[in-house]
Short mmCIF file of C-alpha atoms and ligand atoms in Angstrom, two decimals:
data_model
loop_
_atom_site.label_atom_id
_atom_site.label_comp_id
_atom_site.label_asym_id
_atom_site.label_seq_id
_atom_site.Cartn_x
_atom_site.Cartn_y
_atom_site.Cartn_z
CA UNK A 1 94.82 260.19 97.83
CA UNK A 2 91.26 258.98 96.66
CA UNK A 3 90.69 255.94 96.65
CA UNK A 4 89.48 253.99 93.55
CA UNK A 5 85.78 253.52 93.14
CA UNK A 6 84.64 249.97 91.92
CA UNK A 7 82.20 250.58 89.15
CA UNK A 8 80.27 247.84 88.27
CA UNK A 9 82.12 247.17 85.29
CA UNK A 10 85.00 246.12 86.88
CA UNK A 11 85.09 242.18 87.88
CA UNK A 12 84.50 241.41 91.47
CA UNK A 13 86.87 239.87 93.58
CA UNK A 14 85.22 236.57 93.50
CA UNK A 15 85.19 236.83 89.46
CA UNK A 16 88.49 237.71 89.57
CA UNK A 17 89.48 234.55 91.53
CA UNK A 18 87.49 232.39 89.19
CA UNK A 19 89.82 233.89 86.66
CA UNK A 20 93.35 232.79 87.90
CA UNK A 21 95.69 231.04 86.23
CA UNK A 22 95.22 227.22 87.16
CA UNK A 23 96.68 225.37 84.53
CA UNK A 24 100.30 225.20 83.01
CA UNK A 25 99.16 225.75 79.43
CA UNK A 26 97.51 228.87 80.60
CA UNK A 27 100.43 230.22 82.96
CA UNK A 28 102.45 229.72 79.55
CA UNK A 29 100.38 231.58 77.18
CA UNK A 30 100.10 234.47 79.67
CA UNK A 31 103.77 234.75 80.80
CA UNK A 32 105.19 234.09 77.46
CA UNK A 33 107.44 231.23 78.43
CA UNK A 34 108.86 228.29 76.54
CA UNK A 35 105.82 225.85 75.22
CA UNK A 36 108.03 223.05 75.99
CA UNK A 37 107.78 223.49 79.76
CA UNK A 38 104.04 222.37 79.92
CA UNK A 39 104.49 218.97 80.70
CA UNK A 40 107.30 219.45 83.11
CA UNK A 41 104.78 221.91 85.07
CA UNK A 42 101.88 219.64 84.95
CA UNK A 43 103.95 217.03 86.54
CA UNK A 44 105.47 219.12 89.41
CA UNK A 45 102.02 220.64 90.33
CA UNK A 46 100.80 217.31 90.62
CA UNK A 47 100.96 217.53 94.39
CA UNK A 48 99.80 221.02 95.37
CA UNK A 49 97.39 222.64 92.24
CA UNK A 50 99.38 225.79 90.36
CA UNK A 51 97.16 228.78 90.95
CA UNK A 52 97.61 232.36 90.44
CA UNK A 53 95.27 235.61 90.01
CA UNK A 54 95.80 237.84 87.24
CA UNK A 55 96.77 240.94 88.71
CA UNK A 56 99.62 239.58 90.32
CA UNK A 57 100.36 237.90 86.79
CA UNK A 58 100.61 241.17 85.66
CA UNK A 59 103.16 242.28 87.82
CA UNK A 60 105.69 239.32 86.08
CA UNK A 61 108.40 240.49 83.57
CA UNK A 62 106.72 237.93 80.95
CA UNK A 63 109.33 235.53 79.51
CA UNK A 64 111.74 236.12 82.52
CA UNK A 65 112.13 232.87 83.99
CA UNK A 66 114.24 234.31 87.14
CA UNK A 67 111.47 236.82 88.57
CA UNK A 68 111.26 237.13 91.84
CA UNK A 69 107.38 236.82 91.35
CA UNK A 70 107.50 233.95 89.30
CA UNK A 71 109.61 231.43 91.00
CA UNK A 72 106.83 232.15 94.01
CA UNK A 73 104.29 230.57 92.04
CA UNK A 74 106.08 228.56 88.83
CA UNK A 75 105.99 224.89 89.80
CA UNK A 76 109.35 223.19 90.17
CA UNK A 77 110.26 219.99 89.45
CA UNK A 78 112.56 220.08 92.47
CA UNK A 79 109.49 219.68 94.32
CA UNK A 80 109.17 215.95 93.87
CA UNK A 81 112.68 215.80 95.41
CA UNK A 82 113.31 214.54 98.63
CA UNK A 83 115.32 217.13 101.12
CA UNK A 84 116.43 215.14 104.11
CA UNK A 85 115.12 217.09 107.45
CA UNK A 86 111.66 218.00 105.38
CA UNK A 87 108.12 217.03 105.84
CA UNK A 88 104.39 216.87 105.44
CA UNK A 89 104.02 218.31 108.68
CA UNK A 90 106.79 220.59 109.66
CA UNK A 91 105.11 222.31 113.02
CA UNK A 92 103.07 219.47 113.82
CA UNK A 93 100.15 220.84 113.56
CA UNK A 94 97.50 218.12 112.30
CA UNK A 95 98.59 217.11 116.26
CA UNK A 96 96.20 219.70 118.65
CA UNK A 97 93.69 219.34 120.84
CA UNK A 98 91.34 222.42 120.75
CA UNK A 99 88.72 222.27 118.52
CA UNK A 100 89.29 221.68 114.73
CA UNK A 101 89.74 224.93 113.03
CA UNK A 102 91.50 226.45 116.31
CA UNK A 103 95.09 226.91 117.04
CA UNK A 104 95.94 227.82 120.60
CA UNK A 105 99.83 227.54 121.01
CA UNK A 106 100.17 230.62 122.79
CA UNK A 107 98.50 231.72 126.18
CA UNK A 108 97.24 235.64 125.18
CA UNK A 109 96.47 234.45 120.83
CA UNK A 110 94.56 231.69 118.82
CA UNK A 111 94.50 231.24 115.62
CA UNK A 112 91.38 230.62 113.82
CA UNK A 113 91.66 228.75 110.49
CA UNK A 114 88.22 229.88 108.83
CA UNK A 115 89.02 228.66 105.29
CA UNK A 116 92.28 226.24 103.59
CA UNK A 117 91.28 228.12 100.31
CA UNK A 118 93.97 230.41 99.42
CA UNK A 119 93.92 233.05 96.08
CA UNK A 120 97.24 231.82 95.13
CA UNK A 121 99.24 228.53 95.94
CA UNK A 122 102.95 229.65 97.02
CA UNK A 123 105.27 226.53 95.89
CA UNK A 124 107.05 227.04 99.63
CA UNK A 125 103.90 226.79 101.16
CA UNK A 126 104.04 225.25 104.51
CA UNK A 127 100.21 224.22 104.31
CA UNK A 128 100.69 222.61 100.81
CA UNK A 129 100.01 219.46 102.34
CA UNK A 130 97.05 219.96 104.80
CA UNK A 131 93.54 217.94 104.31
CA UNK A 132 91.90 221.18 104.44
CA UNK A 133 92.97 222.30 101.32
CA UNK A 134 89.85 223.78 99.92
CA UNK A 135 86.90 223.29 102.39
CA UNK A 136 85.60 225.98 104.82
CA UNK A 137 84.28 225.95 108.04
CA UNK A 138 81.18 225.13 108.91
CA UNK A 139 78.45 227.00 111.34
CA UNK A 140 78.74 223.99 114.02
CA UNK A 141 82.36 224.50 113.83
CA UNK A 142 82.65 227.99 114.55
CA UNK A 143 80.27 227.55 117.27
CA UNK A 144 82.56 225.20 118.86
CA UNK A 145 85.75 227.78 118.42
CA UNK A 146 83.93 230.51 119.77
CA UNK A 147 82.79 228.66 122.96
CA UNK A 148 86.48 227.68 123.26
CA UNK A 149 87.68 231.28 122.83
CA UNK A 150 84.80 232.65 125.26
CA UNK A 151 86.02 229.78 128.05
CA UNK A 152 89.72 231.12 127.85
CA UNK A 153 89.69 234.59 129.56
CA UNK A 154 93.70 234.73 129.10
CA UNK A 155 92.88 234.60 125.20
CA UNK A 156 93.21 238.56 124.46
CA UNK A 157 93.56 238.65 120.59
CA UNK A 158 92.20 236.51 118.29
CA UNK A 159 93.60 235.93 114.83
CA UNK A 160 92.34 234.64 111.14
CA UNK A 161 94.43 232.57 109.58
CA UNK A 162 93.87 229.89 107.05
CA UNK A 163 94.47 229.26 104.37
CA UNK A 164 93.76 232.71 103.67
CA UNK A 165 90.43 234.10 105.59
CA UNK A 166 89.63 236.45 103.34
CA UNK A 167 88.66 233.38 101.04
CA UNK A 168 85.67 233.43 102.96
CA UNK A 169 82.35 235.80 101.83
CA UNK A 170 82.04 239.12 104.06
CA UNK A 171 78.79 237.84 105.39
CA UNK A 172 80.24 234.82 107.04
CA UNK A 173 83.45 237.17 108.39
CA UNK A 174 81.30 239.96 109.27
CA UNK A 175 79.10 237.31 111.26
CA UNK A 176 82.06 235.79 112.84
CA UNK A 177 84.02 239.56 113.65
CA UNK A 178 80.43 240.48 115.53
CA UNK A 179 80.39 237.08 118.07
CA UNK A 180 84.02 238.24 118.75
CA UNK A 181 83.13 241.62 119.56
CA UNK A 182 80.83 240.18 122.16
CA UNK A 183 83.38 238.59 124.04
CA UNK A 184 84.52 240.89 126.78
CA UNK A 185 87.98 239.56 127.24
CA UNK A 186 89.05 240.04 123.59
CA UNK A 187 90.92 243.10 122.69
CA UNK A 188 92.48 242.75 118.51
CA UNK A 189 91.08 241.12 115.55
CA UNK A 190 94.08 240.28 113.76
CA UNK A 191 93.92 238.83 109.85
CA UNK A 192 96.83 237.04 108.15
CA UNK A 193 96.05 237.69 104.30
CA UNK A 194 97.98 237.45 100.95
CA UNK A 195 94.71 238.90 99.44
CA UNK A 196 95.34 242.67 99.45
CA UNK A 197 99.05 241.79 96.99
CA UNK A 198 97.03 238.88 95.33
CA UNK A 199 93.61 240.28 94.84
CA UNK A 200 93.62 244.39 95.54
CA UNK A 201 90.34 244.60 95.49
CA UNK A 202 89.24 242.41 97.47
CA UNK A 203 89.71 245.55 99.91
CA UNK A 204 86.02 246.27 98.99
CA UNK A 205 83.42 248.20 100.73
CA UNK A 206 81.79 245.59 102.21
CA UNK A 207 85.11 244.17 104.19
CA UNK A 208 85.93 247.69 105.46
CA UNK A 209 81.93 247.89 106.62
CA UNK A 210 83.00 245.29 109.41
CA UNK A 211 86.30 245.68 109.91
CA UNK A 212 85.94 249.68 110.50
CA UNK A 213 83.35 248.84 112.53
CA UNK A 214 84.50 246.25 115.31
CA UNK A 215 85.26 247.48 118.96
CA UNK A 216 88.57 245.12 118.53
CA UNK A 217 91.66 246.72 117.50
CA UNK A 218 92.26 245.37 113.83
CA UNK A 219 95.59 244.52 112.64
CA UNK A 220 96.35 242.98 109.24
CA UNK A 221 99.47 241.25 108.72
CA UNK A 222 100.25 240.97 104.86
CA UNK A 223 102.69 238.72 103.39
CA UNK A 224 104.43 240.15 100.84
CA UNK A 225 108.38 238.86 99.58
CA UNK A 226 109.33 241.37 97.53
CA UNK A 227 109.12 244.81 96.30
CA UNK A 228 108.17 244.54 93.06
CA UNK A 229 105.07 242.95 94.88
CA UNK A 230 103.69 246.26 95.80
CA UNK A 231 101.95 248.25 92.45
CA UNK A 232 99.37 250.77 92.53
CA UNK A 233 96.54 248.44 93.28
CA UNK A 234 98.23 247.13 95.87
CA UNK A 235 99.00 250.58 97.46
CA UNK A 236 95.44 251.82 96.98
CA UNK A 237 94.37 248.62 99.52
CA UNK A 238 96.37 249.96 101.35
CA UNK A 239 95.42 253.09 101.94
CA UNK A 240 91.79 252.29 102.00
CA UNK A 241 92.39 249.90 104.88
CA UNK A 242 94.91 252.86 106.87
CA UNK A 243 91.46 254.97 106.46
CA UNK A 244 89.05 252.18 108.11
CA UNK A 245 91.80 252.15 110.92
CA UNK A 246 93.65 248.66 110.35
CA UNK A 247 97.05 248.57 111.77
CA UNK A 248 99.18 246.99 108.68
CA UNK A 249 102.31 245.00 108.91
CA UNK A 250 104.09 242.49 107.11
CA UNK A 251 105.72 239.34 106.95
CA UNK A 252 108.28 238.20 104.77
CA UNK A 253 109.67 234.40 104.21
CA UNK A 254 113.36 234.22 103.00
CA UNK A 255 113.38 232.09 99.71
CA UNK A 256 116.18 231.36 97.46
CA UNK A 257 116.25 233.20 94.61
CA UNK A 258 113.80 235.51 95.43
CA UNK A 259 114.87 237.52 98.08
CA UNK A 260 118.16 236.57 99.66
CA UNK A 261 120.30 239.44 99.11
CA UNK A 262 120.43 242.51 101.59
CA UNK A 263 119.52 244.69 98.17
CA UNK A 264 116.19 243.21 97.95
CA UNK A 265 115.29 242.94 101.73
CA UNK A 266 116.62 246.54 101.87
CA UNK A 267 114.10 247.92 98.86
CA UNK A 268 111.35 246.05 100.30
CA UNK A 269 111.54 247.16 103.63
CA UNK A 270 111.70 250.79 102.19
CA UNK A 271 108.89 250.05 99.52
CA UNK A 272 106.70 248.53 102.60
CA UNK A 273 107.17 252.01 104.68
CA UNK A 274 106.25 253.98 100.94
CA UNK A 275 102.88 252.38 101.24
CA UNK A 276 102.93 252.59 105.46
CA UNK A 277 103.13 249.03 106.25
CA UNK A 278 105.22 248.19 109.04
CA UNK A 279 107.84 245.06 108.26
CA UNK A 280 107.16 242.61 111.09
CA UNK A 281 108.47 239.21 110.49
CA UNK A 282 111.12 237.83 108.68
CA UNK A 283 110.81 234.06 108.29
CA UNK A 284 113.12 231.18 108.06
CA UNK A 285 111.41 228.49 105.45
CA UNK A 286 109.50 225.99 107.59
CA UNK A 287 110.86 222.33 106.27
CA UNK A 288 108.21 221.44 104.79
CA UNK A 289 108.55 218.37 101.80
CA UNK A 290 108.47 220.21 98.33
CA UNK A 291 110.22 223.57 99.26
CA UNK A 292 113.74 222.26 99.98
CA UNK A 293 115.01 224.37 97.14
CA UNK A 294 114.07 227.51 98.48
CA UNK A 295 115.92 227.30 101.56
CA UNK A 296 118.72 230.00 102.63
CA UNK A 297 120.72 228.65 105.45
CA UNK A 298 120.48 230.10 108.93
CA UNK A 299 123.97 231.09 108.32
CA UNK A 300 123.23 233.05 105.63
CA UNK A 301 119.78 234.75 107.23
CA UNK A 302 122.14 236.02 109.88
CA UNK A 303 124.63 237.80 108.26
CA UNK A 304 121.48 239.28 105.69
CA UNK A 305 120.02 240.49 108.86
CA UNK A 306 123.50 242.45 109.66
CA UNK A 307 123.44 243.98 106.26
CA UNK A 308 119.94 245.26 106.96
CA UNK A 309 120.71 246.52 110.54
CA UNK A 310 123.71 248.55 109.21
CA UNK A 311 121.54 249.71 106.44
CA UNK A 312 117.74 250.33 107.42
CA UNK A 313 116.71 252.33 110.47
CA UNK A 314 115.75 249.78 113.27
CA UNK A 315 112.02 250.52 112.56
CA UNK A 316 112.15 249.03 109.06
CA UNK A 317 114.50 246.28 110.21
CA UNK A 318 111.64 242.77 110.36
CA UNK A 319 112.59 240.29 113.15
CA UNK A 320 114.45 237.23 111.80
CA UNK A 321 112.26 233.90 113.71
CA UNK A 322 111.44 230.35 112.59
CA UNK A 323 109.03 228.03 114.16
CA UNK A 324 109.72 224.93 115.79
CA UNK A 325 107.59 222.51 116.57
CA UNK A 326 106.20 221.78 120.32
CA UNK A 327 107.60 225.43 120.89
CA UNK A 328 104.92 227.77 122.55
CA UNK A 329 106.22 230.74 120.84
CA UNK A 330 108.32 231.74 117.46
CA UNK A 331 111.94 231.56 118.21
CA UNK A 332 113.66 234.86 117.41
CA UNK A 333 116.81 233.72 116.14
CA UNK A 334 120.03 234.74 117.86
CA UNK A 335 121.97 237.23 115.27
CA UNK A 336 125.69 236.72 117.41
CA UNK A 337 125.49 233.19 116.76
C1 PLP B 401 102.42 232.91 114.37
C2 PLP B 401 101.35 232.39 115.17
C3 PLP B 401 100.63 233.24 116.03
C4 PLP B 401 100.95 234.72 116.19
O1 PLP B 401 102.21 234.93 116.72
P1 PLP B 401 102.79 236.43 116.84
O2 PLP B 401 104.17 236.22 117.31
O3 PLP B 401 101.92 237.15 117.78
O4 PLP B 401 102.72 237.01 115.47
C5 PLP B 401 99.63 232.68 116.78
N1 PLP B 401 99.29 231.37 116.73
C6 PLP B 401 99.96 230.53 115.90
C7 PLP B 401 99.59 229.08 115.89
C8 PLP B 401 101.01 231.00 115.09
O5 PLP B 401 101.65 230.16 114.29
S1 SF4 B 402 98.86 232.53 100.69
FE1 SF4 B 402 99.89 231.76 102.54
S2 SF4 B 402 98.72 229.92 103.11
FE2 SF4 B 402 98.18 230.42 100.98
S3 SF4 B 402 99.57 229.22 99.69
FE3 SF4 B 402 100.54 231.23 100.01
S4 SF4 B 402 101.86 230.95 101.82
FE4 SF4 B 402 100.38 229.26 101.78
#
């Protein structure tokens, strides 16, 4: 397969993200849904912003209220509700002591949160609450992260988080990626991104310049929920990032009314290994305030994860884990409980 050229007709990434959806009235117009809703939408994204890009827009069955890609991004006003057990801070994690930016809950990983910018704003978000929201971090900052990482030989793999990293401009990634390469003791560059199903082409030339080019082993970890996620544009990323030699998997969080039936799981794991993405993760919601109606009891995630075992070949079968706070690793849940 060739890959798409960009000609320089087509809207850059960063033009693209300019364009999203950010307002109810124009999430409405787009989507062809009732004009009445506006207000009720303005007043449930009063907490956490609605945004959405276009080309995932486009992958919406307008005027279908129940999509699966829709109730991702569609405001609720069950978000104002109050779910007892949820909270601002699920994982505790406005509670660390390495240096702001840096996540180091497990000996061999740490997370680096480059960015709190994201290209879309999930309603089950468990960062929907997080001071960080927009702002990026700043040279001093990374300075102080990479010290940390270069002090910790037992740190073997390093991974971008956010937010979503790929928020960030190539120069500042490629400038970070390079520092890493330096450090001796590293061996992966791993990126957590919803960009490549939210934004295809962000996959551009000049991201696969420095991810091709790192001595670390990359691995990208999408996030996609469900199969009708994954369109050409989509599979085209990709592709182009198989070719510069990123590892891709996925992770998946189990959301009412989206995905909880062994039929969807079961199309989306075989959709995922159509396009040569390995499933990875499958996630329990984290509790966080706002998302309580997308939760699907542990119960429930258990006997879905039977289904898929009897159905899927163990390879396309993601691990079932939730996180718990204070716990140094995610906690594979137990499927003979
Ligand atoms: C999920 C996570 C990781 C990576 O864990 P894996 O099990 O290797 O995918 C690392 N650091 C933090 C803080 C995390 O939440
Ligand atoms: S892309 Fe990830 S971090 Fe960003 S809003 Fe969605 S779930 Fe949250």
């Amino acid at each position: 397969m060739i890959p798409r050229s960009h000609s320089s007709l087509q809207a850059t990434w960063q033009q693209q993200l300019k364009q999203s959806a950010i307002s109810a009235s124009e999430l409405v117009e787009r989507l062809q849904l009732p004009v009445e809703m506006i207000g009720q939408l303005e007043k449930a994204s009063s907490g956490f912003p609605l945004r959405v890009p276009d080309n995932f827009l486009q992958r919406i069955q307008p005027g279908n209220l129940s999509d699966p890609l829709l109730k991702q991004v569609l405001p609720d006003l069950a978000e104002l509700e109050h779910f007892p057990g949820f909270s601002n801070d699920p994982l505790d994690e406005q509670h660390q002591s390495t240096p702001s930016g840096l996540l180091h809950k497990y000996p061999s990983r740490v997370l680096l949160v480059v960015t709190g910018a994201c290209p879309v704003h999930c309603r089950y978000c468990f960062r929907r609450h997080f001071p960080y929201q927009q702002q990026q971090m700043g040279k001093q900052g990374i300075e102080k992260c990479l010290k940390y990482i270069e002090q910790h030989p037992e740190i073997n793999e390093v991974i971008l988080s956010g937010g979503d990293p790929l928020s960030a401009p190539d120069r500042l990634l490629s400038d970070i990626s390079s520092r890493l390469d330096q450090i001796p003791h590293l061996k992966r560059l791993r990126i957590h991104s919803r960009f490549p199903v939210m934004i295809p082409d962000r996959i551009n030339d000049s991201l696969l310049q420095w991810i091709g080019h790192s001595r670390l082993k990359p691995v990208m970890v999408l996030h996609i929920n469900h199969a009708n996620e994954i369109n050409q544009d989509l599979t085209d990323a990709c592709e182009r990032l198989k070719r510069a030699g990123v590892l891709l998997l996925n992770q998946t969080v189990l959301l009412k009314g989206v995905n909880d039936s062994s039929e969807q799981l079961c199309q989306l794991s075989e959709t995922l290994f159509n396009v040569s993405v390995q499933p990875y993760y499958l996630h329990l919601l984290d509790k966080v305030a706002g998302a309580g109606h997308f939760e699907v009891s542990q119960t429930n995630a258990i006997n879905l994860m039977h289904q898929l075992l009897e159905k899927l070949p163990g390879f396309l079968v993601p691990k079932l884990v939730r996180e718990v706070a204070g716990v140094t690793s995610k906690l594979p849940i137990d499927l003979n409980l």
